[in-house]
C-alpha cells in the first residue's frame, strides 16, 4: 500500500508533467485560415471574413514569456494582416502586423508564419486584422496565464469567461469603408453591438441566440473583457453585481470594485464577478460612451445573461437590467479610467526623468474636395484626421522593410515634437484654415533607451471627440489626464509617477489631454494610432522607429523567410 505521502508526491509529479504538456501545447504552431463564412444576425444573412469560420475568432492561449507561432493562411478575397494587440514582441516587429507599417498584406492564397513573442504581459489581450476594416469580424481574445509555478495576484477564479464586445453592420463592412472613403463623409454607424458575437435580447431576431453565462452561486468568475468594436467607446456592467477590476491591457491593477467599466476600442479589462446574489437571471449590458452627442453614433444596447444554475425562476421573469451611465457622461467615463492604478510589480519602470518630450495634437480635420467631385464632409469638404497637423499617408511598401533595407522615398523622418501652431485647442470655433492638415508620411526616430513622454492634446477642430490612442511594441504609464489645454509648466506637477496604470491604449478626453511615459527599449518600427477605426482611416497616426541599441540583444531580429511580398 502507498502511504498518503507517496500518493501526494506521485500526484505532484503527474501534475507537473501535465503542466509541462500544457505548456508545450501553448508553444505549438497553430493554423489559422482567413476565409468567408455565412452568419445570420438581425434577421439577415451575410458573408463575413473570419478566422477558421469563427466569429469571434479562436482564443489564443499562452503563458507569460511564451513564444507562439501562428500560420496565417489567407483564403479570402482581399489582402490581410493580423496584429497581436498589446503583445510587445521584443525585437520582433516583423510579426506585428499593421499593413504598410511592418509588412505588406498577405495576398489571397498566401501564408505567413507569425512568431508571437510574449514577455511581461499577463492577463487578457486580443488579436485582430490590421488591414482595411477587416478587424470588424476578424478578431479574438488572447489569454496570457501566469508562468507555470506562479499564480495570479488574486484568488484563483473558479472559471474564466471571454466577453468580446463587437460591432455589427447589416451591410458588408468593406462597402461601408469604400463608401465613406469615396464620399469624404462619415461612415454609416453600426446596426448593433455584440457580446461574444451576439446582439442580445433588445434587437430583432436575436433573442434565442443571446449569449448566456451559466454560473454557480458564490463563485468567482474571471471576465476577460475586450472592446473589439470599431468606432465606439463602451460602458459595460452587470445587473446587481459589482465588478472587481484586477488587470487592464494585460497588466495587473490594484483591485477596484466598480458598478460599471468604461472600455475603449483596443483596451482589455480583467474583472472578477462574484456570484453572491439571489439565484436568478441578470443582464450584462454594453452601450456607447459618446462624449459629443452631435456626432452620429450607434445608440443601441447589447445584452447577455448571467444565469444562476439553481435559479428556479430562470426564464420566467425577465432578467434584471443593470445601471449604465448616460451616453455623454464624461465624468463617469473618466471616473473609471482614472480610478485604475498599477499593482506594485508594474510601478518599477515608471519614467521619472524624460529624455524626449513630445506634445501631439489629435484632431479631426477637413480637406478640400478634389476636382469636380462632390464631397459629403462638412460644407462639401472631405473629412480627415491628424497628429500634429499631419494626416498620415500610408506608403506602398511597408516602413519596416524600407528602414531595414534602406529603401529611399518611402517615408520621411522628422515627425514634429510639438504642434506647428499653438492656439486655444479646446475653443468652440476656429478659423477654417486651421482645419486643413498636411498630408505626409513622417515618422519619429527614437534612440534606443530614450525615456519618452508624449502629451496628447485633443482639439475641437471640426468636432471634438475622445480618442483612444494605441502604441504598438510597448506599454506606457498614463501619468496624467486633464481637461482644457495642457499647461507645460503646471500640469506636470500633478503627474502620478508612483502608481500610474500601465496600458497600451489611453483615452484622450474630449476637450482635454492625456500624458504617457515609456522607455523605448524595443528596437523596431511601431505604430501609434487612434483605435477608432474611422479616425485611423482618416490618418490619425504616426510611426516610431526605435533604433538598435549597442548590445546584440538590443538589436532587431532578422526577418522571417516568408515575409509577404509587397
Ligand atoms: Cu489594436 Cu494598431 O491595433
Ligand atoms: Cu480618434
Coordinates of C-alpha atoms and ligand atoms in Angstrom, one line a residue:
X1 CA 0.0 0.0 0.0
X2 CA 1.2 3.5 -0.8
X3 CA 1.3 6.0 2.0
X4 CA -0.6 9.2 1.8
X5 CA 2.7 11.0 1.4
X6 CA 3.7 8.8 -1.6
X7 CA 0.3 9.3 -3.3
X8 CA 0.8 13.0 -2.8
X9 CA 4.2 13.1 -4.4
X10 CA 3.1 10.9 -7.3
X11 CA 0.2 13.3 -7.9
X12 CA 2.5 16.2 -7.7
X13 CA 4.8 14.6 -10.3
X14 CA 1.8 13.9 -12.5
X15 CA 0.5 17.4 -12.3
X16 CA 4.0 18.7 -13.1
X17 CA 4.0 16.6 -16.3
X18 CA 0.6 17.9 -17.1
X19 CA 1.7 21.4 -16.7
X20 CA 4.7 20.7 -18.9
X21 CA 2.5 19.1 -21.5
X22 CA 0.1 22.0 -21.5
X23 CA 3.0 24.4 -21.7
X24 CA 4.2 22.6 -24.8
X25 CA 0.8 22.8 -26.2
X26 CA 0.8 26.6 -25.7
X27 CA 4.0 26.8 -27.7
X28 CA 2.8 24.8 -30.6
X29 CA 2.2 26.0 -34.1
X30 CA -1.4 27.0 -34.9
X31 CA -3.0 27.0 -38.3
X32 CA -5.4 29.8 -39.0
X33 CA -7.4 30.1 -42.2
X34 CA -8.8 33.5 -43.0
X35 CA -12.0 32.8 -45.0
X36 CA -15.5 33.9 -45.7
X37 CA -18.3 32.4 -43.7
X38 CA -22.1 32.9 -43.6
X39 CA -23.6 34.4 -40.5
X40 CA -27.2 35.4 -39.7
X41 CA -27.7 38.4 -37.3
X42 CA -30.6 40.9 -37.0
X43 CA -32.8 38.9 -39.3
X44 CA -30.4 38.9 -42.3
X45 CA -27.7 36.7 -43.6
X46 CA -24.4 37.8 -45.0
X47 CA -20.9 36.6 -45.6
X48 CA -18.2 37.8 -43.3
X49 CA -14.5 37.3 -43.1
X50 CA -13.5 35.0 -40.2
X51 CA -10.6 33.0 -38.9
X52 CA -11.4 29.3 -39.1
X53 CA -15.1 30.1 -39.7
X54 CA -15.5 31.5 -36.2
X55 CA -16.9 34.8 -35.1
X56 CA -15.5 36.0 -32.7
X57 CA -12.3 34.1 -33.7
X58 CA -10.4 31.5 -31.7
X59 CA -8.9 32.1 -28.3
X60 CA -5.1 32.2 -28.4
X61 CA -3.7 30.9 -25.1
X62 CA -0.2 31.3 -23.8
X63 CA 1.9 31.5 -20.6
X64 CA 3.7 34.7 -19.8
X65 CA 7.1 34.6 -21.6
X66 CA 6.0 32.0 -24.2
X67 CA 6.7 32.2 -27.9
X68 CA 3.8 31.0 -30.1
X69 CA 3.7 30.5 -33.9
X70 CA 0.5 31.1 -35.9
X71 CA 0.5 30.1 -39.6
X72 CA -2.0 32.6 -41.2
X73 CA -3.4 31.3 -44.5
X74 CA -5.3 33.8 -46.5
X75 CA -8.2 32.2 -48.3
X76 CA -10.2 35.4 -48.6
X77 CA -10.6 37.9 -51.4
X78 CA -8.5 40.7 -50.0
X79 CA -5.0 41.2 -48.7
X80 CA -5.0 40.7 -44.9
X81 CA -2.7 41.1 -42.0
X82 CA -3.0 40.0 -38.3
X83 CA -1.9 42.0 -35.3
X84 CA -1.4 40.8 -31.7
X85 CA -2.7 43.8 -29.9
X86 CA -0.6 44.6 -26.7
X87 CA 2.0 41.8 -27.3
X88 CA 5.3 43.7 -27.2
X89 CA 7.1 41.4 -29.5
X90 CA 10.6 42.3 -28.2
X91 CA 12.9 43.0 -31.2
X92 CA 10.4 41.4 -33.5
X93 CA 8.3 44.0 -35.3
X94 CA 8.3 41.6 -38.3
X95 CA 5.2 39.7 -37.0
X96 CA 3.5 42.8 -35.5
X97 CA 1.0 43.0 -38.4
X98 CA -0.1 46.6 -39.3
X99 CA -0.3 46.8 -43.1
X100 CA 2.2 49.2 -44.8
X101 CA 3.8 49.8 -41.4
X102 CA 5.6 46.5 -40.6
X103 CA 4.5 44.3 -43.6
X104 CA 2.5 44.2 -46.8
X105 CA -0.7 42.3 -46.8
X106 CA -0.8 38.5 -47.1
X107 CA -2.2 38.1 -50.6
X108 CA -5.2 35.8 -51.3
X109 CA -3.7 32.3 -51.5
X110 CA -0.7 33.4 -49.5
X111 CA 0.5 32.4 -46.0
X112 CA 2.7 33.9 -43.3
X113 CA 4.0 32.1 -40.2
X114 CA 3.9 34.7 -37.5
X115 CA 6.1 34.5 -34.4
X116 CA 4.5 35.9 -31.3
X117 CA 6.9 36.7 -28.5
X118 CA 5.3 37.2 -25.1
X119 CA 7.3 38.8 -22.4
X120 CA 5.8 40.6 -19.3
X121 CA 2.2 40.6 -20.4
X122 CA -0.2 38.8 -18.1
X123 CA -4.0 38.8 -18.4
X124 CA -6.2 39.4 -21.4
X125 CA -5.1 40.8 -24.8
X126 CA -6.5 40.3 -28.3
X127 CA -5.6 39.8 -31.9
X128 CA -7.2 41.4 -34.9
X129 CA -6.8 42.1 -38.6
X130 CA -4.8 45.2 -39.2
X131 CA -5.7 46.0 -42.9
X132 CA -8.7 48.0 -44.2
X133 CA -11.8 47.3 -42.0
X134 CA -11.4 43.5 -41.7
X135 CA -11.0 43.7 -38.0
X136 CA -14.8 44.2 -37.6
X137 CA -15.1 40.4 -37.8
X138 CA -11.5 39.1 -37.8
X139 CA -10.6 39.3 -34.1
X140 CA -10.4 37.2 -31.0
X141 CA -9.0 37.1 -27.5
X142 CA -5.6 36.2 -26.2
X143 CA -5.4 34.7 -22.7
X144 CA -2.0 35.1 -21.1
X145 CA -1.6 32.9 -17.9
X146 CA 1.0 33.3 -15.2
X147 CA 4.0 31.2 -15.8
X148 CA 3.7 27.6 -14.6
X149 CA 4.6 27.6 -10.9
X150 CA 3.5 31.2 -10.4
X151 CA -0.1 32.4 -9.7
X152 CA -2.4 35.3 -10.1
X153 CA -2.1 38.2 -7.6
X154 CA -5.7 37.4 -6.6
X155 CA -7.5 34.2 -5.5
X156 CA -7.7 31.7 -8.4
X157 CA -11.1 32.1 -10.2
X158 CA -13.5 29.2 -10.4
X159 CA -14.0 29.9 -14.2
X160 CA -12.9 32.3 -16.9
X161 CA -15.2 33.8 -19.5
X162 CA -14.3 35.8 -22.6
X163 CA -16.5 38.8 -23.0
X164 CA -15.8 40.1 -26.5
X165 CA -17.6 43.4 -27.3
X166 CA -18.1 43.9 -31.0
X167 CA -19.9 46.0 -33.6
X168 CA -22.1 44.6 -36.4
X169 CA -23.2 46.1 -39.7
X170 CA -26.0 44.6 -41.7
X171 CA -24.2 45.6 -44.9
X172 CA -20.7 44.4 -45.9
X173 CA -18.1 46.4 -43.9
X174 CA -16.0 46.7 -47.0
X175 CA -18.8 48.6 -48.6
X176 CA -19.2 50.8 -45.6
X177 CA -15.4 51.6 -45.8
X178 CA -15.4 52.1 -49.6
X179 CA -18.4 54.5 -49.4
X180 CA -17.1 56.9 -46.8
X181 CA -13.7 56.9 -48.3
X182 CA -15.2 57.7 -51.7
X183 CA -17.6 60.4 -50.5
X184 CA -15.4 62.0 -47.8
X185 CA -18.2 61.8 -45.3
X186 CA -18.7 59.8 -42.1
X187 CA -19.1 56.0 -42.2
X188 CA -22.6 54.6 -41.6
X189 CA -23.0 53.8 -37.9
X190 CA -23.3 50.1 -37.0
X191 CA -26.6 48.3 -36.6
X192 CA -25.8 46.5 -33.4
X193 CA -23.2 45.9 -30.7
X194 CA -22.5 42.3 -29.8
X195 CA -21.3 40.3 -26.8
X196 CA -19.4 37.2 -27.9
X197 CA -20.9 37.7 -31.4
X198 CA -24.5 38.1 -30.3
X199 CA -26.5 41.3 -30.2
X200 CA -28.9 40.0 -27.5
X201 CA -32.5 40.4 -26.4
X202 CA -33.1 44.0 -27.4
X203 CA -32.5 43.5 -31.1
X204 CA -34.9 41.9 -33.7
X205 CA -34.4 38.1 -34.4
X206 CA -31.7 37.8 -31.7
X207 CA -33.3 36.6 -28.6
X208 CA -32.9 32.9 -28.9
X209 CA -29.1 33.3 -29.6
X210 CA -28.4 35.6 -26.8
X211 CA -25.1 34.7 -25.0
X212 CA -25.8 33.1 -21.6
X213 CA -23.3 32.6 -18.9
X214 CA -24.4 29.9 -16.6
X215 CA -23.0 30.3 -13.1
X216 CA -22.8 28.6 -9.7
X217 CA -23.7 30.7 -6.7
X218 CA -20.8 32.1 -4.5
X219 CA -18.1 31.5 -7.0
X220 CA -15.6 33.9 -8.6
X221 CA -15.6 34.2 -12.4
X222 CA -12.9 36.0 -14.3
X223 CA -14.4 38.0 -17.1
X224 CA -11.8 38.7 -19.8
X225 CA -13.3 41.7 -21.4
X226 CA -12.2 43.0 -24.8
X227 CA -13.5 46.1 -26.7
X228 CA -13.2 44.9 -30.3
X229 CA -15.8 47.5 -31.5
X230 CA -14.7 49.6 -34.5
X231 CA -15.8 53.1 -33.5
X232 CA -17.3 53.1 -30.0
X233 CA -16.0 53.5 -26.5
X234 CA -18.4 51.4 -24.4
X235 CA -19.8 51.3 -20.9
X236 CA -20.3 47.7 -19.6
X237 CA -22.0 46.5 -16.4
X238 CA -23.8 43.5 -14.8
X239 CA -27.1 43.9 -13.0
X240 CA -26.9 43.7 -9.2
X241 CA -23.2 42.7 -9.3
X242 CA -20.1 44.9 -8.8
X243 CA -17.0 44.0 -10.9
X244 CA -13.6 43.8 -9.3
X245 CA -11.1 45.0 -11.9
X246 CA -7.8 43.3 -11.5
X247 CA -6.0 44.0 -14.7
X248 CA -6.1 46.3 -17.7
X249 CA -4.4 45.8 -21.0
X250 CA -2.7 42.7 -19.6
X251 CA -1.0 44.5 -16.7
X252 CA -2.3 43.9 -13.1
X253 CA -4.0 46.8 -11.4
X254 CA -4.7 47.5 -7.8
X255 CA -8.1 45.7 -7.4
X256 CA -11.1 48.1 -7.6
X257 CA -14.7 47.3 -7.1
X258 CA -17.0 49.2 -9.5
X259 CA -20.6 49.1 -10.7
X260 CA -19.6 49.6 -14.4
X261 CA -16.5 49.9 -16.5
X262 CA -15.6 52.1 -19.4
X263 CA -13.6 50.4 -22.2
X264 CA -12.2 51.9 -25.4
X265 CA -11.6 50.1 -28.6
X266 CA -8.3 48.3 -28.2
X267 CA -8.5 48.1 -24.4
X268 CA -9.0 45.0 -22.3
X269 CA -10.2 44.6 -18.7
X270 CA -9.9 41.5 -16.5
X271 CA -12.6 41.7 -13.9
X272 CA -13.8 39.3 -11.2
X273 CA -17.5 38.7 -11.0
X274 CA -18.6 37.2 -7.6
X275 CA -21.9 35.4 -7.8
X276 CA -23.3 36.4 -4.4
X277 CA -26.9 37.4 -5.5
X278 CA -30.2 35.6 -5.2
X279 CA -30.4 32.8 -7.8
X280 CA -32.0 34.2 -10.9
X281 CA -31.1 35.9 -14.2
X282 CA -29.2 39.2 -14.6
X283 CA -28.4 41.1 -17.7
X284 CA -24.8 42.1 -18.7
X285 CA -25.1 45.1 -21.0
X286 CA -22.9 47.4 -23.0
X287 CA -23.7 50.7 -24.9
X288 CA -21.8 53.6 -26.2
X289 CA -20.0 56.4 -24.3
X290 CA -20.1 59.3 -26.7
X291 CA -18.7 62.5 -25.3
X292 CA -20.1 64.6 -28.2
X293 CA -23.7 63.8 -29.0
X294 CA -23.6 66.0 -32.1
X295 CA -21.6 63.2 -33.8
X296 CA -23.7 60.3 -35.1
X297 CA -23.3 57.0 -33.2
X298 CA -25.0 53.7 -32.7
X299 CA -27.1 54.2 -29.6
X300 CA -28.4 50.6 -29.3
X301 CA -27.6 48.3 -26.3
X302 CA -26.3 44.8 -26.4
X303 CA -27.1 42.3 -23.7
X304 CA -26.2 38.9 -22.5
X305 CA -27.4 37.0 -19.4
X306 CA -25.8 35.7 -16.2
X307 CA -28.0 32.8 -15.2
X308 CA -27.6 31.1 -11.8
X309 CA -27.8 27.3 -12.3
X310 CA -30.1 26.7 -9.4
X311 CA -32.5 29.6 -10.1
X312 CA -36.0 28.1 -10.3
X313 CA -37.3 31.4 -11.7
X314 CA -35.0 31.2 -14.7
X315 CA -36.7 32.2 -18.0
X316 CA -39.9 33.0 -16.2
X317 CA -39.3 36.6 -15.0
X318 CA -37.2 38.8 -17.3
X319 CA -33.7 39.4 -16.2
X320 CA -32.8 42.5 -14.2
X321 CA -31.3 45.3 -16.2
X322 CA -28.1 47.0 -15.0
X323 CA -27.2 50.6 -14.4
X324 CA -25.2 52.2 -17.3
X325 CA -24.1 55.8 -17.3
X326 CA -25.8 58.0 -19.8
X327 CA -24.2 58.2 -23.3
X328 CA -22.4 61.5 -22.8
X329 CA -21.4 61.1 -19.2
X330 CA -17.8 62.1 -19.5
X331 CA -17.3 62.2 -15.7
X332 CA -18.5 58.6 -15.4
X333 CA -16.2 57.5 -18.3
X334 CA -13.1 59.2 -16.9
X335 CA -14.0 58.5 -13.3
X336 CA -13.5 54.8 -14.2
X337 CA -10.3 55.3 -16.3
X338 CA -8.7 57.5 -13.6
X339 CA -9.5 55.0 -10.8
X340 CA -7.1 52.5 -12.2
X341 CA -3.7 52.2 -10.5
X342 CA -0.8 49.8 -11.0
X343 CA -0.1 47.0 -8.8
X344 CA 3.4 47.1 -7.3
X345 CA 5.1 45.0 -10.0
X346 CA 4.1 47.5 -12.7
X347 CA 5.3 50.5 -10.8
X348 CA 9.0 49.9 -11.1
X349 CA 9.6 51.1 -14.6
X350 CA 7.9 54.5 -14.4
X351 CA 9.9 57.1 -16.2
X352 CA 10.9 59.7 -13.6
X353 CA 13.2 61.8 -15.8
X354 CA 12.5 62.1 -19.5
X355 CA 15.0 62.4 -22.4
X356 CA 12.4 63.0 -25.1
X357 CA 9.3 65.1 -24.6
X358 CA 6.6 65.5 -27.2
X359 CA 3.2 67.1 -27.4
X360 CA 1.0 66.0 -30.2
X361 CA -2.4 67.3 -31.1
X362 CA -5.0 64.8 -32.2
X363 CA -7.6 66.3 -34.5
X364 CA -10.4 65.7 -36.9
X365 CA -9.8 67.8 -40.0
X366 CA -11.2 68.7 -43.4
X367 CA -9.5 68.6 -46.8
X368 CA -10.8 70.4 -49.8
X369 CA -12.9 68.3 -52.2
X370 CA -11.0 67.2 -55.3
X371 CA -11.8 68.4 -58.8
X372 CA -15.4 68.1 -59.8
X373 CA -16.3 65.7 -57.1
X374 CA -19.0 66.4 -54.5
X375 CA -17.9 65.6 -51.0
X376 CA -20.1 64.8 -48.0
X377 CA -17.9 66.2 -45.3
X378 CA -18.9 69.5 -43.5
X379 CA -19.5 72.3 -46.1
X380 CA -18.7 70.0 -49.0
X381 CA -15.2 69.0 -47.7
X382 CA -13.6 65.6 -47.2
X383 CA -13.1 64.5 -43.6
X384 CA -9.5 63.7 -42.5
X385 CA -7.7 63.4 -39.1
X386 CA -4.2 64.2 -37.9
X387 CA -1.5 64.2 -35.3
X388 CA 0.4 67.5 -35.0
X389 CA -1.5 68.5 -38.1
X390 CA 0.0 65.7 -40.3
X391 CA -2.6 63.4 -41.8
X392 CA -0.6 60.2 -42.3
X393 CA -0.4 58.9 -45.8
X394 CA 0.2 55.1 -45.9
X395 CA 3.2 54.2 -48.2
X396 CA 3.0 51.4 -50.8
X397 CA 6.0 49.5 -49.3
X398 CA 6.0 48.9 -45.5
X399 CA 8.1 51.3 -43.4
X400 CA 9.8 48.4 -41.6
X401 CA 11.3 47.0 -44.9
X402 CA 12.1 50.5 -46.1
X403 CA 14.0 51.1 -42.8
X404 CA 15.7 47.7 -42.7
X405 CA 16.8 47.6 -46.4
X406 CA 17.5 51.4 -46.7
X407 CA 14.8 51.8 -49.4
X408 CA 14.6 55.6 -50.2
X409 CA 11.4 57.6 -50.7
X410 CA 9.0 55.5 -48.7
X411 CA 8.8 57.7 -45.5
X412 CA 10.4 60.9 -44.1
X413 CA 11.9 61.4 -40.7
X414 CA 11.0 64.4 -38.6
X415 CA 7.5 64.0 -37.2
X416 CA 7.3 67.2 -35.2
X417 CA 7.8 67.1 -31.4
X418 CA 5.3 69.9 -31.0
X419 CA 2.2 71.2 -32.7
X420 CA 3.2 73.5 -35.6
X421 CA 0.9 76.2 -34.3
X422 CA -0.2 76.9 -30.7
X423 CA -3.8 78.2 -30.3
X424 CA -6.7 77.5 -28.0
X425 CA -7.1 73.9 -28.9
X426 CA -10.3 73.4 -26.9
X427 CA -12.1 76.5 -28.1
X428 CA -15.6 76.2 -29.6
X429 CA -14.9 77.8 -33.0
X430 CA -11.9 78.0 -35.3
X431 CA -10.9 79.8 -38.4
X432 CA -11.4 77.4 -41.3
X433 CA -7.7 77.5 -42.3
X434 CA -6.7 75.7 -39.0
X435 CA -8.8 72.7 -40.1
X436 CA -6.7 71.8 -43.1
X437 CA -3.9 69.3 -42.3
X438 CA -0.7 68.5 -44.2
X439 CA -0.7 65.1 -45.8
X440 CA 2.6 63.3 -45.4
X441 CA 4.4 60.1 -44.3
X442 CA 6.5 61.3 -41.4
X443 CA 7.9 59.1 -38.7
X444 CA 9.6 59.9 -35.4
X445 CA 13.0 58.3 -34.8
X446 CA 14.0 57.4 -31.2
X447 CA 17.4 56.5 -29.9
X448 CA 17.4 53.1 -28.1
X449 CA 17.0 53.8 -24.4
X450 CA 15.1 57.1 -24.8
X451 CA 12.7 57.9 -21.9
X452 CA 9.8 59.3 -23.6
X453 CA 6.9 61.5 -22.6
X454 CA 4.0 62.2 -25.0
X455 CA 1.2 64.5 -24.2
X456 CA -1.8 64.0 -26.5
X457 CA -3.7 67.3 -26.8
X458 CA -7.2 66.9 -28.0
X459 CA -8.6 69.6 -30.2
X460 CA -12.1 70.6 -31.1
X461 CA -11.3 71.2 -34.8
X462 CA -14.3 70.1 -36.9
X463 CA -15.7 68.1 -34.0
X464 CA -14.3 67.2 -30.6
X465 CA -14.4 63.6 -29.5
X466 CA -12.4 61.3 -27.2
X467 CA -9.6 59.4 -28.9
X468 CA -8.2 56.0 -27.7
X469 CA -4.5 56.3 -28.7
X470 CA -2.7 53.0 -29.0
X471 CA 1.0 52.3 -29.2
X472 CA 2.5 49.1 -30.6
X473 CA 5.5 47.3 -29.2
X474 CA 5.3 49.0 -25.7
X475 CA 3.1 49.6 -22.7
X476 CA 3.2 53.0 -21.2
X477 CA 2.3 54.6 -17.9
X478 CA -0.6 57.1 -18.0
X479 CA 0.9 59.7 -15.8
X480 CA -1.9 62.3 -16.2
X481 CA -5.1 63.4 -17.9
X482 CA -7.0 66.6 -17.7
X483 CA -9.4 69.0 -19.4
X484 CA -8.6 72.1 -21.3
X485 CA -5.2 72.9 -22.8
X486 CA -2.2 71.2 -21.4
X487 CA -0.2 73.6 -19.3
X488 CA 3.5 72.7 -19.8
X489 CA 4.5 74.4 -16.5
X490 CA 1.7 73.5 -14.2
X491 CA 0.2 70.1 -15.2
X492 CA 3.4 68.0 -14.9
X493 CA 3.5 69.0 -11.2
X494 CA 0.5 66.8 -10.6
X495 CA 1.7 63.7 -12.7
X496 CA 1.4 60.4 -10.9
X497 CA 4.8 58.9 -11.0
X498 CA 4.1 56.5 -8.2
X499 CA 1.4 54.0 -9.3
X500 CA 0.1 55.1 -12.7
X501 CA -1.7 52.4 -14.7
X502 CA 0.4 50.5 -17.3
X503 CA -1.6 50.3 -20.5
X504 CA -1.3 50.1 -24.3
X505 CA -4.2 52.3 -25.1
X506 CA -5.0 55.7 -23.5
X507 CA -8.3 57.5 -23.9
X508 CA -7.6 61.2 -24.6
X509 CA -10.6 63.1 -23.2
X510 CA -12.8 65.3 -25.3
X511 CA -11.6 69.0 -24.8
X512 CA -8.6 67.7 -22.8
X513 CA -5.3 65.9 -22.8
X514 CA -3.5 62.8 -21.6
X515 CA 0.2 62.2 -20.8
X516 CA 2.0 58.9 -21.2
X517 CA 5.6 57.9 -20.5
X518 CA 7.5 54.9 -21.6
X519 CA 11.0 53.5 -22.0
X520 CA 12.0 53.0 -25.6
X521 CA 13.8 49.7 -25.2
X522 CA 12.3 47.8 -28.1
X523 CA 14.1 48.3 -31.4
X524 CA 11.8 48.3 -34.4
X525 CA 9.0 50.1 -36.2
X526 CA 6.0 50.8 -34.1
X527 CA 2.6 52.2 -35.0
X528 CA 0.9 54.9 -32.9
X529 CA -2.7 55.5 -33.8
X530 CA -6.2 56.2 -32.8
X531 CA -8.1 53.0 -32.3
X532 CA -11.4 54.4 -33.6
X533 CA -11.3 52.8 -37.0
X534 CA -12.7 55.8 -38.9
X535 CA -10.0 58.1 -37.4
X536 CA -7.3 55.6 -38.4
X537 CA -8.7 55.6 -41.9
X538 CA -8.6 59.4 -42.0
X539 CA -4.9 59.5 -41.0
X540 CA -4.8 59.9 -37.2
X541 CA -1.5 58.1 -36.8
X542 CA 2.3 58.2 -36.9
X543 CA 5.1 55.7 -36.5
X544 CA 8.0 55.4 -34.1
X545 CA 11.3 53.9 -35.3
X546 CA 13.3 52.8 -32.3
X547 CA 16.9 52.4 -33.3
X548 CA 19.1 49.4 -32.3
X549 CA 21.0 49.6 -29.0
X550 CA 24.7 48.8 -28.6
X551 CA 24.4 45.2 -27.4
X552 CA 23.4 42.3 -29.7
X553 CA 20.3 41.6 -27.6
X554 CA 19.2 45.2 -28.2
X555 CA 19.0 44.9 -31.9
X556 CA 16.3 43.8 -34.4
X557 CA 15.9 40.1 -35.0
X558 CA 16.4 39.1 -38.7
X559 CA 13.2 39.0 -40.8
X560 CA 11.5 35.6 -41.2
X561 CA 12.0 34.0 -44.6
X562 CA 8.3 34.2 -45.6
X563 CA 7.6 37.9 -45.2
X564 CA 4.6 38.7 -47.5
X565 CA 5.8 40.4 -50.7
X566 CA 4.6 44.0 -51.4
Ligands
LIG1 CU1 -5.4 47.0 -31.9 CU2 -2.8 49.0 -34.2 O1 -4.1 48.0 -33.0
LIG2 CU1 -9.7 59.2 -32.7

